Coordinates of C-alpha atoms in Angstrom, one line a residue:
X1 CA -0.8 7.1 -21.8
X2 CA -4.1 8.3 -23.4
X3 CA -7.2 9.5 -21.7
X4 CA -8.6 6.0 -21.2
X5 CA -5.4 4.9 -19.6
X6 CA -5.4 7.8 -17.2
X7 CA -9.0 7.3 -16.2
X8 CA -8.4 3.5 -15.8
X9 CA -5.3 4.2 -13.6
X10 CA -7.1 6.8 -11.5
X11 CA -10.0 4.3 -11.0
X12 CA -7.5 1.6 -10.0
X13 CA -5.8 3.8 -7.5
X14 CA -9.1 4.8 -5.9
X15 CA -10.2 1.1 -5.7
X16 CA -6.9 0.1 -4.2
X17 CA -6.9 2.9 -1.7
X18 CA -10.5 1.9 -0.6
X19 CA -9.4 -1.7 -0.1
X20 CA -6.3 -0.7 1.8
X21 CA -8.3 1.7 3.9
X22 CA -10.7 -1.1 4.9
X23 CA -7.6 -3.3 5.8
X24 CA -6.2 -0.4 7.9
X25 CA -9.5 0.1 9.6
X26 CA -9.7 -3.6 10.6
X27 CA -6.1 -3.6 11.8
X28 CA -6.6 -0.6 13.9
X29 CA -9.8 -2.0 15.2
X30 CA -8.1 -5.2 16.2
X31 CA -4.8 -4.0 17.6
X32 CA -5.6 -0.4 18.7
X33 CA -9.3 -0.3 19.7
X34 CA -8.9 2.8 21.9
X35 CA -7.5 4.8 18.9
X36 CA -10.3 3.6 16.7
X37 CA -12.8 4.8 19.4
X38 CA -11.0 8.2 19.4
X39 CA -11.2 8.4 15.6
X40 CA -15.0 7.6 15.7
X41 CA -15.5 10.1 18.5
X42 CA -13.7 12.8 16.4
X43 CA -15.8 11.8 13.3
X44 CA -19.0 12.1 15.4
X45 CA -17.8 15.6 16.6
X46 CA -17.1 16.6 13.0
X47 CA -20.6 15.4 12.0
X48 CA -22.2 17.4 14.7
X49 CA -20.3 20.5 13.7
X50 CA -21.3 20.2 10.1
X51 CA -24.9 19.4 10.7
X52 CA -25.4 22.3 13.2
X53 CA -23.6 24.9 11.0
X54 CA -26.9 26.7 10.3
X55 CA -27.3 25.6 6.7
X56 CA -30.7 25.7 5.2
X57 CA -32.8 22.6 5.7
X58 CA -32.6 21.6 2.1
X59 CA -28.8 21.2 2.4
X60 CA -28.7 20.1 6.0
X61 CA -31.0 17.1 5.4
X62 CA -28.7 15.8 2.7
X63 CA -25.7 16.2 4.9
X64 CA -27.4 14.3 7.8
X65 CA -28.5 11.6 5.3
X66 CA -25.1 11.0 3.8
X67 CA -22.7 11.9 6.6
X68 CA -22.3 9.7 9.6
X69 CA -19.5 9.0 11.9
X70 CA -18.6 5.7 10.3
X71 CA -18.6 7.3 6.8
X72 CA -16.4 10.1 8.0
X73 CA -14.0 7.7 9.7
X74 CA -13.8 5.7 6.4
X75 CA -13.1 8.9 4.5
X76 CA -10.3 9.7 6.9
X77 CA -8.7 6.3 6.3
X78 CA -9.0 6.6 2.6
X79 CA -7.3 10.0 2.7
X80 CA -4.5 8.6 4.8
X81 CA -4.0 5.7 2.4
X82 CA -4.1 8.0 -0.7
X83 CA -1.3 10.0 0.9
X84 CA 0.8 7.0 1.5
X85 CA 0.2 5.8 -2.1
X86 CA 1.1 9.2 -3.4
X87 CA 4.4 9.2 -1.5
X88 CA 5.2 5.6 -2.6
X89 CA 4.3 6.5 -6.2
X90 CA 6.3 9.7 -6.2
X91 CA 9.3 7.8 -4.8
X92 CA 8.9 5.0 -7.4
X93 CA 8.6 7.5 -10.2
X94 CA 11.7 9.3 -9.1
X95 CA 13.6 6.1 -8.8
X96 CA 12.5 4.9 -12.3
X97 CA 12.6 8.2 -14.2
X98 CA 15.2 10.1 -12.2
X99 CA 13.1 13.3 -12.1
X100 CA 9.6 14.5 -11.3
X101 CA 7.3 14.4 -14.3
X102 CA 3.6 14.5 -14.6
X103 CA 3.4 12.8 -18.0
X104 CA 6.0 10.1 -17.6

């Protein structure tokens, strides 16, 4: 797989993980609303910790602009989905190739 193929595959995985993270967010919101509230509260706490860390205003303003509790919660879901995809991909690769390889 050449460089273009690797870049395309990485982009595809990021896109799929984003879509699956949205699906997971909706499912948790519908079936486990209390847990979603806890995740959003934790994201709000993280946002507060980051924006009150004593950074200079030139950096802190950008953090306040781009970080919000919903964005941090979405990042959390994307990271969880990426972990699941990595485990599934590693298992599939092991099943197909019989060993762990990075270039297979």
